[in-house]
PDB file of C-alpha atoms in Angstrom:
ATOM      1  CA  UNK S  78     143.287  87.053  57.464  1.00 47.00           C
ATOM      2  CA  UNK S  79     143.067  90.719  58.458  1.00 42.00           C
ATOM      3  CA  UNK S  80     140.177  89.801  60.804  1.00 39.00           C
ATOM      4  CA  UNK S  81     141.862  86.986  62.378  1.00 42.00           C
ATOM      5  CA  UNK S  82     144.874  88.829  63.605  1.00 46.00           C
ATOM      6  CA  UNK S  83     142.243  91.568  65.308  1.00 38.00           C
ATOM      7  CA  UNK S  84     140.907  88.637  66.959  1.00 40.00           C
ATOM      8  CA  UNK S  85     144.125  87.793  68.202  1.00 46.00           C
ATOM      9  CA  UNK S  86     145.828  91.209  69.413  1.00 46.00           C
ATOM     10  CA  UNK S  87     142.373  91.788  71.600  1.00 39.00           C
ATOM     11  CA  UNK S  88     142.751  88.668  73.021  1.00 45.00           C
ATOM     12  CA  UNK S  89     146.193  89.092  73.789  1.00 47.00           C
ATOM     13  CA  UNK S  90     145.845  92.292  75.443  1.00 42.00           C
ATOM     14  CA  UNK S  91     142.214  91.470  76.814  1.00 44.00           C
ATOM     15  CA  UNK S  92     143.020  89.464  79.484  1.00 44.00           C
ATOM     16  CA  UNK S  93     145.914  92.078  81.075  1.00 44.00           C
ATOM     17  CA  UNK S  94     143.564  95.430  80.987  1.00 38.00           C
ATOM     18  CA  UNK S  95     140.866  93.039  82.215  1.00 39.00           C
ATOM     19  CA  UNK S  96     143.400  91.994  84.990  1.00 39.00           C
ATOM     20  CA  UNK S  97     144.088  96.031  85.667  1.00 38.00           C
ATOM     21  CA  UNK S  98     140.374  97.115  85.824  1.00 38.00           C
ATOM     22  CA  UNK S  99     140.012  94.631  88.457  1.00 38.00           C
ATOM     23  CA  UNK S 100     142.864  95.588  90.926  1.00 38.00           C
ATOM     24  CA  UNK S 101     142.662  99.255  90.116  1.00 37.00           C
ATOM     25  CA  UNK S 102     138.842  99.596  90.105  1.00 40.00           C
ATOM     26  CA  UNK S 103     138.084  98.476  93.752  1.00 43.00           C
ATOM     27  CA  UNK S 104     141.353 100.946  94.792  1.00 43.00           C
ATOM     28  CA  UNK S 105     139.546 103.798  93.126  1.00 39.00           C
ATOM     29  CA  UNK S 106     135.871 103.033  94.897  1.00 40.00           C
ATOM     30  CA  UNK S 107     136.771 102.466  97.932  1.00 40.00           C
ATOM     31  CA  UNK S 108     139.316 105.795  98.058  1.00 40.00           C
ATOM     32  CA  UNK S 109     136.654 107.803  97.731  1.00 42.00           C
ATOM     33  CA  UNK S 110     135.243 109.157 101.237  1.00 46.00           C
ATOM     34  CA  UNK S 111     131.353 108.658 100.358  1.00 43.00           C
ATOM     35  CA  UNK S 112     128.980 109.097  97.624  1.00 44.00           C
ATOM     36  CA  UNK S 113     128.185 113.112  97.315  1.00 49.00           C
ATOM     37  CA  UNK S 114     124.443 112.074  96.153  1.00 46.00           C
ATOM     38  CA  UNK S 115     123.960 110.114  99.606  1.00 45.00           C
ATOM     39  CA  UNK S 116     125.191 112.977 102.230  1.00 50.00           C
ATOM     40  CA  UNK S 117     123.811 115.070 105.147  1.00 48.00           C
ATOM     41  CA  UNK S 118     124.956 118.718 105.806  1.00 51.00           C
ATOM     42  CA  UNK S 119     124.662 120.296 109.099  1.00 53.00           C
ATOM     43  CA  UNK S 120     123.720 124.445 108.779  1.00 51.00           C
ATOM     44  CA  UNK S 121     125.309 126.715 110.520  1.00 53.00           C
ATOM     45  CA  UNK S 122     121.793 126.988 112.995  1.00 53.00           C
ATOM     46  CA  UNK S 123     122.391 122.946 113.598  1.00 51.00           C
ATOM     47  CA  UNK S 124     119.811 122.077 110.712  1.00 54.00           C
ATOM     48  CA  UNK S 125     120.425 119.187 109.145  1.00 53.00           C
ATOM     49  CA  UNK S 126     119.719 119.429 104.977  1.00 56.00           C
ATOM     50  CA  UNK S 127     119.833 116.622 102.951  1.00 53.00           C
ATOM     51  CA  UNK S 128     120.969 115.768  99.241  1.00 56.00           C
ATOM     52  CA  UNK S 129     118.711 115.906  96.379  1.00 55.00           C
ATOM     53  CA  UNK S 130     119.010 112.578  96.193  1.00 60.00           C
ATOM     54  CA  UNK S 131     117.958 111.639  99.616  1.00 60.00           C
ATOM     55  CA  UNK S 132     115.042 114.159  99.446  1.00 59.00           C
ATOM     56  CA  UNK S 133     114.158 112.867  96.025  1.00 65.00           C
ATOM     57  CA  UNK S 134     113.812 108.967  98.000  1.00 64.00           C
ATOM     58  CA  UNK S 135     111.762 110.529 100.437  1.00 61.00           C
ATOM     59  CA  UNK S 136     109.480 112.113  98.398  1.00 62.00           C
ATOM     60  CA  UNK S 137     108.950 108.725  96.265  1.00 68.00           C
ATOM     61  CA  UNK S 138     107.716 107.141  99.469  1.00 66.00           C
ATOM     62  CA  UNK S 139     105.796 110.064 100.548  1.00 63.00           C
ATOM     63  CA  UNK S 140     103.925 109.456  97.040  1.00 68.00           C
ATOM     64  CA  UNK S 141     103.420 105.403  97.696  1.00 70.00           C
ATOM     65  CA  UNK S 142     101.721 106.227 100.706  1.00 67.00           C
ATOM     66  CA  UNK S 143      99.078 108.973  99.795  1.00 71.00           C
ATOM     67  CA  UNK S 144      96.404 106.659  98.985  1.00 74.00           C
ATOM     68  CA  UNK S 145      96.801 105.350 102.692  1.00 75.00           C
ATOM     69  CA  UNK S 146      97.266 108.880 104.260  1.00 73.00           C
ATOM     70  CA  UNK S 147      94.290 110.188 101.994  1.00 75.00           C
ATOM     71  CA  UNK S 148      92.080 107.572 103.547  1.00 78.00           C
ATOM     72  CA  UNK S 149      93.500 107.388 107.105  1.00 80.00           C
ATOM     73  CA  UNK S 150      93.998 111.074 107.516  1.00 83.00           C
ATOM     74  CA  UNK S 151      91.220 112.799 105.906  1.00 86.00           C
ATOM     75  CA  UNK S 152      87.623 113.595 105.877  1.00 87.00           C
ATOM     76  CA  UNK S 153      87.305 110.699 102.873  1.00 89.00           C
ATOM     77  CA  UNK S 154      86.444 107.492 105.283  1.00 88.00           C
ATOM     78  CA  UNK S 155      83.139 109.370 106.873  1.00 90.00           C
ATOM     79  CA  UNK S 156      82.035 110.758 103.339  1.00 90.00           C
ATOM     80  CA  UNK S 157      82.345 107.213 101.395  1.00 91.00           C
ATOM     81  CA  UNK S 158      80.846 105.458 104.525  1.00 90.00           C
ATOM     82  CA  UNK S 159      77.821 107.974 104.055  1.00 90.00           C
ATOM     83  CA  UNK S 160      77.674 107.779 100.620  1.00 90.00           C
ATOM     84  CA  UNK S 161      77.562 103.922 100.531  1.00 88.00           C
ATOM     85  CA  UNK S 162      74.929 104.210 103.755  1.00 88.00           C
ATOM     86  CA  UNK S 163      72.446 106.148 101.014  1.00 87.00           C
ATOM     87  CA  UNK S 164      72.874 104.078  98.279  1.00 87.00           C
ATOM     88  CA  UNK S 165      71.600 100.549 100.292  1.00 84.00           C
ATOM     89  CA  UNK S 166      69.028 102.774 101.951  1.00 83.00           C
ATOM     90  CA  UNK S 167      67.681 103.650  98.662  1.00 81.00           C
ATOM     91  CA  UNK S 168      67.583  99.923  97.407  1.00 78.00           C
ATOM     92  CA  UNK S 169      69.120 101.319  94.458  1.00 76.00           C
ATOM     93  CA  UNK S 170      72.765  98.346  94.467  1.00 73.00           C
ATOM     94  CA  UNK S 171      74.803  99.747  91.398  1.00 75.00           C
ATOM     95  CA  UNK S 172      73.366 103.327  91.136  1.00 75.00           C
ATOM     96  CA  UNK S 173      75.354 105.286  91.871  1.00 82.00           C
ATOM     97  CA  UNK S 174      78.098 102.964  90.616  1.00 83.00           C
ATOM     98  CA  UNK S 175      81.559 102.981  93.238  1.00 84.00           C
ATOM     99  CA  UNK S 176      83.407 104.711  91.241  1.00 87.00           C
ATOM    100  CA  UNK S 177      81.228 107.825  91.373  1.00 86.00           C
ATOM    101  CA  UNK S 178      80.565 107.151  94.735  1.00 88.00           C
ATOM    102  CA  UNK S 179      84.465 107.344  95.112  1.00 88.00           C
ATOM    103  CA  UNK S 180      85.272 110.471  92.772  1.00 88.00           C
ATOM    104  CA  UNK S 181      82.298 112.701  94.583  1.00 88.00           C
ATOM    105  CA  UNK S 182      84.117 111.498  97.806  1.00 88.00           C
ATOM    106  CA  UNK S 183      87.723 112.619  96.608  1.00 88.00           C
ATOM    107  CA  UNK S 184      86.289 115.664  95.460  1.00 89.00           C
ATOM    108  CA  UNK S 185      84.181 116.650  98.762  1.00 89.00           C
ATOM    109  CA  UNK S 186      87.533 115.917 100.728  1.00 88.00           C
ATOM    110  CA  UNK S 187      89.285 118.711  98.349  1.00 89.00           C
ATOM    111  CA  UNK S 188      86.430 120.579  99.432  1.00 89.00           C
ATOM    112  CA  UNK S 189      86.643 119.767 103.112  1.00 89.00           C
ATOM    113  CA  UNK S 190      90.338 119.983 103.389  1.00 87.00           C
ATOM    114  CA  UNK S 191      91.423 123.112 101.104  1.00 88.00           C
ATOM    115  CA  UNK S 192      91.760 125.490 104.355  1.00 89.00           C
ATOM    116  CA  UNK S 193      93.880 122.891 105.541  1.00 89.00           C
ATOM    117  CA  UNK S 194      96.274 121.881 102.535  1.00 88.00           C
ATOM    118  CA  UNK S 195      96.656 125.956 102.020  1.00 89.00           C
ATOM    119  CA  UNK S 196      97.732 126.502 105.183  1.00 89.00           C
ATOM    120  CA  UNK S 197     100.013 123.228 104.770  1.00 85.00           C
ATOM    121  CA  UNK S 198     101.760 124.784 102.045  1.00 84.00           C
ATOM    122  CA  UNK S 199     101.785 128.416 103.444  1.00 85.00           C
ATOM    123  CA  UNK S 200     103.370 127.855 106.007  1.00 83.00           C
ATOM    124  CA  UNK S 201     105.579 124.574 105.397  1.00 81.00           C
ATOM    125  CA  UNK S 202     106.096 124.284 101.080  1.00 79.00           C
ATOM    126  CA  UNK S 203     106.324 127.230 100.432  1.00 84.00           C
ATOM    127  CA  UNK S 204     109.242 128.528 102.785  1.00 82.00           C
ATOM    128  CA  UNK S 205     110.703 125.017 101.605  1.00 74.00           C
ATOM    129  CA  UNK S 206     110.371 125.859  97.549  1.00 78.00           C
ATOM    130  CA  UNK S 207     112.103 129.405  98.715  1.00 78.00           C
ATOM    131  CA  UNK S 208     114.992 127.810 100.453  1.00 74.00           C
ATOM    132  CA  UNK S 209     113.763 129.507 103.674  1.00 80.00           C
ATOM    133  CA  UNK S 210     114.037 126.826 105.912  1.00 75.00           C
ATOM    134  CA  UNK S 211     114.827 122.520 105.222  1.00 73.00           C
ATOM    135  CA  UNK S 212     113.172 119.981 104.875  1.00 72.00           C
ATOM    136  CA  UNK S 213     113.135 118.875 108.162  1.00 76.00           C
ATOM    137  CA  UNK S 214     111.100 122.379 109.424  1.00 80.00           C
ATOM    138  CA  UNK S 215     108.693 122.278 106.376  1.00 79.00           C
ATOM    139  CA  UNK S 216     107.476 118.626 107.341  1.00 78.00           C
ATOM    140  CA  UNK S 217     107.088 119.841 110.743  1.00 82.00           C
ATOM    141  CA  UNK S 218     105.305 123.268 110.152  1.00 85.00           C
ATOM    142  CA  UNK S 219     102.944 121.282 107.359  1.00 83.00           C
ATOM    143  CA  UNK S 220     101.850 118.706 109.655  1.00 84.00           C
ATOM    144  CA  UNK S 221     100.554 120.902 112.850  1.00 86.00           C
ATOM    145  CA  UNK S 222      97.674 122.240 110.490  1.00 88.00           C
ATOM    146  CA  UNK S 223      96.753 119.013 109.749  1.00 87.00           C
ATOM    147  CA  UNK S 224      97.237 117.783 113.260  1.00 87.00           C
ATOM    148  CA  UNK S 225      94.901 120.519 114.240  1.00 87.00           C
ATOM    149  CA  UNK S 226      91.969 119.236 111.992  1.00 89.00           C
ATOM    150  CA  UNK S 227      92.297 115.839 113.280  1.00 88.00           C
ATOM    151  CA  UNK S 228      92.309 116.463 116.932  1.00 88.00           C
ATOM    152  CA  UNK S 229      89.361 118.725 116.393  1.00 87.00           C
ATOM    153  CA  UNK S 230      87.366 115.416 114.897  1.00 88.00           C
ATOM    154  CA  UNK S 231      88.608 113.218 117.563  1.00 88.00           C
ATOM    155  CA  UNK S 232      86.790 112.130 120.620  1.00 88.00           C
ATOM    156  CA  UNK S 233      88.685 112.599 123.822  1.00 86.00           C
ATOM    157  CA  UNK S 234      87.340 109.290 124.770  1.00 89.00           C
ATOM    158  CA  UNK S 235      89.007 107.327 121.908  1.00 87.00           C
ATOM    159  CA  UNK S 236      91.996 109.365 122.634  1.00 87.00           C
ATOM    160  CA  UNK S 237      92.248 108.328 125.865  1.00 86.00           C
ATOM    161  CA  UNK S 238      91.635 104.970 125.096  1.00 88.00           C
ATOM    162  CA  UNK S 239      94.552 104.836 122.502  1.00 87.00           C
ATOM    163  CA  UNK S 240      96.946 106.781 125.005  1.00 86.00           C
ATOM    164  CA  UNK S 241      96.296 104.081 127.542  1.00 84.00           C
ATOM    165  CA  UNK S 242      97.022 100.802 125.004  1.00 87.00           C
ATOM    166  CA  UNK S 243     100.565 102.757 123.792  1.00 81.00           C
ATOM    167  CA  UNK S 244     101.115 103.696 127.472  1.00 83.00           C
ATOM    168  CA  UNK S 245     101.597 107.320 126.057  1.00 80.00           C
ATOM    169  CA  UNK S 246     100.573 110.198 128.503  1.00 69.00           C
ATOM    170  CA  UNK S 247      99.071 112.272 129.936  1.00 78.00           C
ATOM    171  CA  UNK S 248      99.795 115.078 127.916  1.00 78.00           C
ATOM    172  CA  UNK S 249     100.402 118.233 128.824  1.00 79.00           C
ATOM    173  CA  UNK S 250      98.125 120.048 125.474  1.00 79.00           C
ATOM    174  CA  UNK S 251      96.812 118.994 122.529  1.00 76.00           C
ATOM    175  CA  UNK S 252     100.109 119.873 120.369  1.00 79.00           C
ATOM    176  CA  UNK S 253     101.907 117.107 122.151  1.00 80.00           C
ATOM    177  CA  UNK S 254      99.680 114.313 120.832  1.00 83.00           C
ATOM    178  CA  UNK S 255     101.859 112.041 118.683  1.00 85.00           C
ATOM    179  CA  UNK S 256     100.477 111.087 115.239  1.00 82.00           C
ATOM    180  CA  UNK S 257     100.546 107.358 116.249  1.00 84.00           C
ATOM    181  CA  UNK S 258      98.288 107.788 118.369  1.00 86.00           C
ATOM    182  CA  UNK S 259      96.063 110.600 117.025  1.00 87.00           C
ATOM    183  CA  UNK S 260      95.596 108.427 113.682  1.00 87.00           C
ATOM    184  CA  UNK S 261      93.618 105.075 115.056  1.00 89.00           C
ATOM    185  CA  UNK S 262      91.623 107.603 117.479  1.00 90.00           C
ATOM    186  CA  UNK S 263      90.680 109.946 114.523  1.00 90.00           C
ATOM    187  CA  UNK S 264      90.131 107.185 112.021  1.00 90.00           C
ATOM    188  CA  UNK S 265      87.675 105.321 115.134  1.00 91.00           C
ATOM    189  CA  UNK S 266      85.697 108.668 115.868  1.00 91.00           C
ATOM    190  CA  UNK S 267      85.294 108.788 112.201  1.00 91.00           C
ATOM    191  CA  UNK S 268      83.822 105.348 112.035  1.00 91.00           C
ATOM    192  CA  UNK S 269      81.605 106.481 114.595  1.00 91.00           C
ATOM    193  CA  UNK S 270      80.339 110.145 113.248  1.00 90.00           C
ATOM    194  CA  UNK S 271      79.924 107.817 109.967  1.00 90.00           C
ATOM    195  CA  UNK S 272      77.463 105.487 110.969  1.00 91.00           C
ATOM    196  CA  UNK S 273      75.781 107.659 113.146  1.00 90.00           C
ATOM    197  CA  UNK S 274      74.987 110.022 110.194  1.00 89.00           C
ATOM    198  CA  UNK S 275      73.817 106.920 108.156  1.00 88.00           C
ATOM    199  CA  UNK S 276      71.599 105.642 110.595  1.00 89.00           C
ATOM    200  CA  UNK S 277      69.396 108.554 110.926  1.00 89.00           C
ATOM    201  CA  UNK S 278      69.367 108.832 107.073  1.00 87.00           C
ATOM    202  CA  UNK S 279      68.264 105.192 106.671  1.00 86.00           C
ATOM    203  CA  UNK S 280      65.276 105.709 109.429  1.00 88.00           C
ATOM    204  CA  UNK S 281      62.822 107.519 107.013  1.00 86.00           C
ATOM    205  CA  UNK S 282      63.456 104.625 103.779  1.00 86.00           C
ATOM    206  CA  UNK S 283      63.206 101.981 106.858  1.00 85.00           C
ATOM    207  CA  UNK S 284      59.872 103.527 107.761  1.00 87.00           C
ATOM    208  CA  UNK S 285      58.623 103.191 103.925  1.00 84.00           C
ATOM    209  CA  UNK S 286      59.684  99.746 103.330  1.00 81.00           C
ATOM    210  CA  UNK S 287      57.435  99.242 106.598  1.00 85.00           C
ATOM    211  CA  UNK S 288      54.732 100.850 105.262  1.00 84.00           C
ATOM    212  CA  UNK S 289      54.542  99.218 101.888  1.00 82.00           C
ATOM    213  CA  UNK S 290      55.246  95.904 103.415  1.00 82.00           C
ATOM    214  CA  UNK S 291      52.098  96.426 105.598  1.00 84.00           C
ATOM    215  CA  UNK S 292      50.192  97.236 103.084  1.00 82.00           C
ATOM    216  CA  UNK S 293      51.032  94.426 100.697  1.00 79.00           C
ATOM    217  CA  UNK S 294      50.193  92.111 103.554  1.00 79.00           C
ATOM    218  CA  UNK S 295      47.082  93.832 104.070  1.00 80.00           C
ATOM    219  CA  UNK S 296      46.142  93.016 100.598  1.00 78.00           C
ATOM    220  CA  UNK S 297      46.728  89.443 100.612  1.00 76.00           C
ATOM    221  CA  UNK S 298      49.965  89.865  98.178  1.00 74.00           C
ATOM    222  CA  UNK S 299      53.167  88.259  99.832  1.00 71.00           C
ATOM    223  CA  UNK S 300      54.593  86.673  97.195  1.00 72.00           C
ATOM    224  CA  UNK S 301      54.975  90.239  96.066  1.00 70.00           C
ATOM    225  CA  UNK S 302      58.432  91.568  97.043  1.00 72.00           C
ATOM    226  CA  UNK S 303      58.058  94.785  98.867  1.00 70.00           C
ATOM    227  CA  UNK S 304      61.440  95.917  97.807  1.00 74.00           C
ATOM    228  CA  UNK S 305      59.871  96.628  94.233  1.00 76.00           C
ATOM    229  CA  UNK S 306      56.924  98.360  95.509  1.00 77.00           C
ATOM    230  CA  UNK S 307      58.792 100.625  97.923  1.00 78.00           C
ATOM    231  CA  UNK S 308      62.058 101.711  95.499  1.00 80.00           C
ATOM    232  CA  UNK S 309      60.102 104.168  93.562  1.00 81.00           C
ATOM    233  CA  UNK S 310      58.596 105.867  96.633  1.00 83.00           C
ATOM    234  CA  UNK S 311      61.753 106.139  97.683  1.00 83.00           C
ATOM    235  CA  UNK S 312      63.412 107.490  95.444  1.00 84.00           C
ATOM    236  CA  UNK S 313      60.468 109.965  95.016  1.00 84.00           C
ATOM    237  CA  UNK S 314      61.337 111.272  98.332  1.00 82.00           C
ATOM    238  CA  UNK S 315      64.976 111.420  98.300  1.00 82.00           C
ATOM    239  CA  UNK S 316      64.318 113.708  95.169  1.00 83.00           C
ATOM    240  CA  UNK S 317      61.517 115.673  96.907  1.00 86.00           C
ATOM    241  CA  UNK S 318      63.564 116.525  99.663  1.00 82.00           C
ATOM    242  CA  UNK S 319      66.840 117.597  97.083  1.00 82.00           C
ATOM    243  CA  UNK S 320      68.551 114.712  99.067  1.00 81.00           C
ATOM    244  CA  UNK S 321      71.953 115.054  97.488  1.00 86.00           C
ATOM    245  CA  UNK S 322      72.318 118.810  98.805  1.00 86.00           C
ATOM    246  CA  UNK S 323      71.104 117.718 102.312  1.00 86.00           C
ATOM    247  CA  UNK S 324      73.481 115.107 102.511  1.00 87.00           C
ATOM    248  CA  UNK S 325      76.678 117.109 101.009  1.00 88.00           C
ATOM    249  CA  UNK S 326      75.456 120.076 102.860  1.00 86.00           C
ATOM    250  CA  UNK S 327      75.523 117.995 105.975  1.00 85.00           C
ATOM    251  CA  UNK S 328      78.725 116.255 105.537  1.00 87.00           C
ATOM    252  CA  UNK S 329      80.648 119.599 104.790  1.00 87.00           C
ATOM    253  CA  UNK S 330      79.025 121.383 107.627  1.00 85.00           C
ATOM    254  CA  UNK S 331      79.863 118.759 109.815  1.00 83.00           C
ATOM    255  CA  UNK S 332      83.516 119.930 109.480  1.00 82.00           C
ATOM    256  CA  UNK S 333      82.767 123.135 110.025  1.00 65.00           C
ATOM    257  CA  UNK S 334      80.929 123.565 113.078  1.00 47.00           C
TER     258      UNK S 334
END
């Protein structure tokens, strides 16, 4: 009986607080003047500084698109193109498997790009993390070191090419290059440096696969594949030579020059 007549007084009064939350509820929302998580302050030097909130959404899409900016923006397209280049050269299909292929090429971009990223966060992060400056002069001062390393690997020809197709330009120095049109003309002299590199690496395993095919047809054996006969000597040389250090040792230097 008890628990039938607490059944009864919340119904009763259910229905009128239920009625109260919904006309007093919307009056309370919509009172207030804006969300304090979802606001933009303007400094007294006409910076504009954003919420935690807002800087914490920005940096969440920042994140999504690393892999993309890591591949786009980097020295990591012309080392993996290399690195796959040597591996069909060699004859050698799943050695060294892609995902060694792709850590050594993550790792030779950290190696590549450290002067860069330090002087990213030197001059950018770092005055940021200090509250120095906002957000919106860290961005700026972090990219123009990276804007530097990609104009330096850019032909002027691509360049041009991509100024003319977005109608952009002339400009009037380097510095006023946007990034939507330095990023297809980077990424396309990449392409280029890429295969370039990997064609005069393949020439001396091209010239022993000639050689060995020659000389199997020589000797009357051509249902013997030459591929077989060749991979060894092959390999011999690459490891004669020490053709991992060439290769890195080329790759970084190519950066550096």
């Amino acid at each position: 009986m008890e628990k039938i007549h607490l059944i009864r007084s919340f119904s009763k009064y259910s229905i009128p607080l239920f009625a109260f939350i919904l006309v007093v509820l919307p009056g309370l929302t919509y009172s207030a003047p804006g969300l304090d998580a979802l606001t933009v302050t303007t400094g007294p030097d006409g910076e504009q500084n954003w919420t935690v909130t807002i800087q914490a959404m920005v940096l969440m899409t920042v994140i999504t698109m690393l892999p993309s900016m890591l591949l786009m923006m980097t020295s990591f397209t012309r080392i993996i193109i290399v690195l796959a280049i040597v591996r069909q050269a060699t004859g050698l299909m799943q050695a060294p498997p892609a995902q060694v292929l792709v850590g050594l090429g993550i790792f030779m971009t950290m190696f590549i790009m450290a002067p860069v990223f330090d002087r990213m966060y030197v001059d950018g992060f770092k005055p940021y993390l200090d509250e120095q400056i906002g957000i919106k002069t860290a961005v700026e001062r972090a990219s123009i070191p990276l804007h530097e390393f990609m104009l330096a690997q850019t032909r002027e020809k691509d360049l041009t090419m991509f100024s003319e197709i977005a109608k952009k330009g002339p400009y009037n120095s380097p510095e006023d290059v946007p990034f939507t049109v330095l990023i297809p003309s980077f990424v396309t002299s990449e392409l280029k440096t890429a295969f370039t590199i990997g064609f005069l690496i393949f020439i001396p395993f091209l010239i022993i696969d000639l050689v060995v095919a020659s000389v199997l047809m020589s000797m009357g054996m051509m249902m013997l594949s030459p591929l077989i006969v060749s991979m060894p000597f092959k390999l011999m040389l690459f490891v004669l030579v020490d053709g991992w250090s060439m290769i890195m040792g080329t790759l970084a230097s190519s950066y550096y020059i």
